[in-house]
Coordinates of C-alpha atoms in Angstrom, one line a residue:
M4 CA 0.0 0.0 0.0
G5 CA 2.0 3.1 1.2
F6 CA 1.8 6.6 -0.2
T7 CA 0.2 7.3 -3.6
V8 CA 1.8 9.5 -6.3
V9 CA -0.8 12.3 -5.7
N10 CA 0.8 15.1 -3.7
K11 CA -2.3 17.0 -2.5
I12 CA -5.7 16.0 -1.4
H13 CA -8.4 18.6 -1.7
T14 CA -11.5 18.4 0.4
A15 CA -14.4 20.9 0.9
K16 CA -12.3 23.8 2.3
T17 CA -9.1 22.1 3.4
E18 CA -5.9 21.0 1.6
Y19 CA -3.7 18.3 3.1
D20 CA -0.1 17.7 2.2
K21 CA -0.3 14.0 1.2
K22 CA 3.4 13.4 1.5
T23 CA 3.4 14.3 5.2
L24 CA -0.3 14.2 5.8
K25 CA -0.1 17.2 8.1
M26 CA -3.3 18.6 9.3
P27 CA -3.6 22.4 8.7
P28 CA -4.6 24.6 11.6
N29 CA -8.4 25.0 12.1
S30 CA -9.2 21.8 10.2
N31 CA -11.7 19.2 11.2
N32 CA -10.2 16.1 13.0
A33 CA -12.9 13.9 11.7
E34 CA -12.2 15.0 8.1
F35 CA -8.5 14.3 8.6
Y36 CA -9.2 10.8 10.0
A37 CA -11.5 10.2 7.0
I38 CA -8.6 11.2 4.7
L39 CA -6.3 8.7 6.5
L40 CA -8.9 6.0 6.3
S41 CA -9.4 6.6 2.5
K42 CA -5.6 6.5 2.0
Y43 CA -4.9 3.3 3.9
R44 CA -8.3 1.6 3.6
P45 CA -8.0 -0.7 6.6
K46 CA -10.2 -3.8 6.6
V47 CA -10.4 -7.2 8.2
I48 CA -7.2 -9.0 7.1
E49 CA -7.9 -12.3 5.3
T50 CA -4.6 -13.1 3.5
E51 CA -0.9 -13.2 4.2
A52 CA -0.4 -10.4 1.5
E53 CA -3.0 -8.2 3.3
N54 CA -1.2 -8.9 6.6
K55 CA 2.1 -7.9 5.2
A56 CA 0.7 -4.7 3.7
A57 CA -1.0 -3.8 7.0
I58 CA 2.3 -4.5 8.9
S59 CA 4.1 -2.2 6.5
I60 CA 1.7 0.6 7.0
A61 CA 1.7 0.1 10.8
E62 CA 5.5 0.2 10.8
E63 CA 5.5 3.4 8.7
L64 CA 3.1 5.0 11.2
E65 CA 5.0 3.6 14.2
H66 CA 8.3 5.1 13.1
K67 CA 6.8 8.5 12.3
R68 CA 8.3 11.0 14.7
L69 CA 5.2 13.2 15.3
R70 CA 2.0 11.3 14.8
T71 CA -1.3 13.1 15.0
P72 CA -4.0 11.7 17.3
E73 CA -5.8 10.4 14.2
E74 CA -2.7 8.6 13.1
D75 CA -2.5 7.0 16.6
V76 CA -6.1 5.8 16.2
L77 CA -5.3 4.4 12.8
L78 CA -2.2 2.6 14.1
E79 CA -4.1 1.1 17.0
L80 CA -6.8 -0.1 14.5
L81 CA -4.1 -1.7 12.2
V82 CA -2.4 -3.4 15.2
T83 CA -5.7 -4.8 16.3
L84 CA -6.5 -6.2 12.8
I85 CA -3.0 -7.6 12.5
E86 CA -3.2 -9.3 15.9
K87 CA -6.6 -10.8 15.1
F88 CA -5.3 -12.2 11.8
E89 CA -2.2 -13.7 13.4
E90 CA -4.0 -15.2 16.4
E91 CA -6.4 -16.9 14.0
Y92 CA -4.0 -18.1 11.4
Y93 CA -0.8 -18.6 13.4
P94 CA -1.9 -19.7 16.9
L95 CA 1.0 -20.5 19.1
P96 CA 1.1 -24.0 20.6
K97 CA 0.9 -23.9 24.4
H98 CA 4.6 -24.7 24.9
E99 CA 5.4 -21.7 22.7
S100 CA 4.6 -19.3 25.6
H101 CA 7.6 -20.5 27.5
S102 CA 9.8 -20.0 24.5
M103 CA 8.3 -16.6 23.9
L104 CA 9.1 -15.6 27.5
L105 CA 12.7 -16.8 27.2
H106 CA 13.0 -14.9 23.9
L107 CA 11.7 -11.7 25.4
M108 CA 14.0 -12.0 28.4
E109 CA 17.0 -12.6 26.2
A110 CA 16.1 -9.8 23.8
Q111 CA 15.7 -7.3 26.6
N112 CA 18.5 -8.6 28.8
I113 CA 16.1 -9.5 31.6
K114 CA 17.1 -12.0 34.3
E115 CA 14.9 -14.2 36.4
E116 CA 15.3 -11.9 39.4
D117 CA 14.0 -9.0 37.4
L118 CA 10.6 -10.7 37.2
V119 CA 10.3 -11.3 40.9
G120 CA 7.4 -9.2 42.1
I121 CA 6.0 -8.9 38.6
I122 CA 4.8 -12.5 38.3
G123 CA 5.4 -13.9 41.8
S124 CA 8.1 -15.0 44.2
H125 CA 11.6 -16.3 43.3
G126 CA 10.2 -19.8 43.3
D127 CA 7.3 -19.0 41.0
V128 CA 9.6 -17.1 38.6
S129 CA 12.1 -20.0 38.6
E130 CA 9.4 -22.6 37.9
I131 CA 7.9 -20.6 35.1
V132 CA 11.2 -19.6 33.5
N133 CA 12.4 -23.3 33.7
G134 CA 9.2 -24.5 32.1
K135 CA 8.0 -26.5 35.2
R136 CA 4.9 -24.4 35.4
N137 CA 2.6 -22.7 32.9
I138 CA 2.2 -18.9 32.8
G139 CA -1.2 -18.0 34.3
K140 CA -3.6 -15.5 32.9
E141 CA -2.8 -12.8 35.4
Q142 CA 1.0 -13.5 35.1
A143 CA 0.6 -13.2 31.3
K144 CA -1.1 -9.9 31.7
A145 CA 1.7 -8.6 34.0
L146 CA 4.4 -9.9 31.7
G147 CA 2.6 -8.4 28.7
E148 CA 2.7 -5.0 30.4
F149 CA 6.3 -5.4 31.5
F150 CA 7.5 -6.4 28.0
H151 CA 5.0 -4.2 26.1
V152 CA 3.5 -7.1 24.2
S153 CA 0.1 -8.7 24.0
P154 CA -0.5 -11.1 27.0
E155 CA -1.8 -13.6 24.4
L156 CA 1.8 -14.2 23.4
L157 CA 2.5 -15.6 26.8
T158 CA -0.6 -17.8 27.5

């Protein structure tokens, strides 16, 4: 998807710079959001190609330095659509949650002791990290917040 060749979008009384999609002063937020929606055309993702396109757009928005509130809403919508598609088409086997935890810990240089108090005592953390105990729903939620990921990745 991405940006089109057209440089300007003209609406009733407002002109938007399509390259940066900056909203001019005194313009209507709903109108600007409608412009974003017409540009990206988010919809329920049904194929791998649509998923890749949505990921590309989400990454573009995510790396944008100064997002508008409307772009934040669009990014949240795209992430929700991507997560829904991936949960449905790529469900993780239950043992994958343990691997995901280990991966997140390694990627962020987190040690077992860093998780004490977040998901339980030293004993609880040790059993979970060593795969002797499954990650509970509340623990997955706490870990999701700690690692800034969806708790579903850890259940």
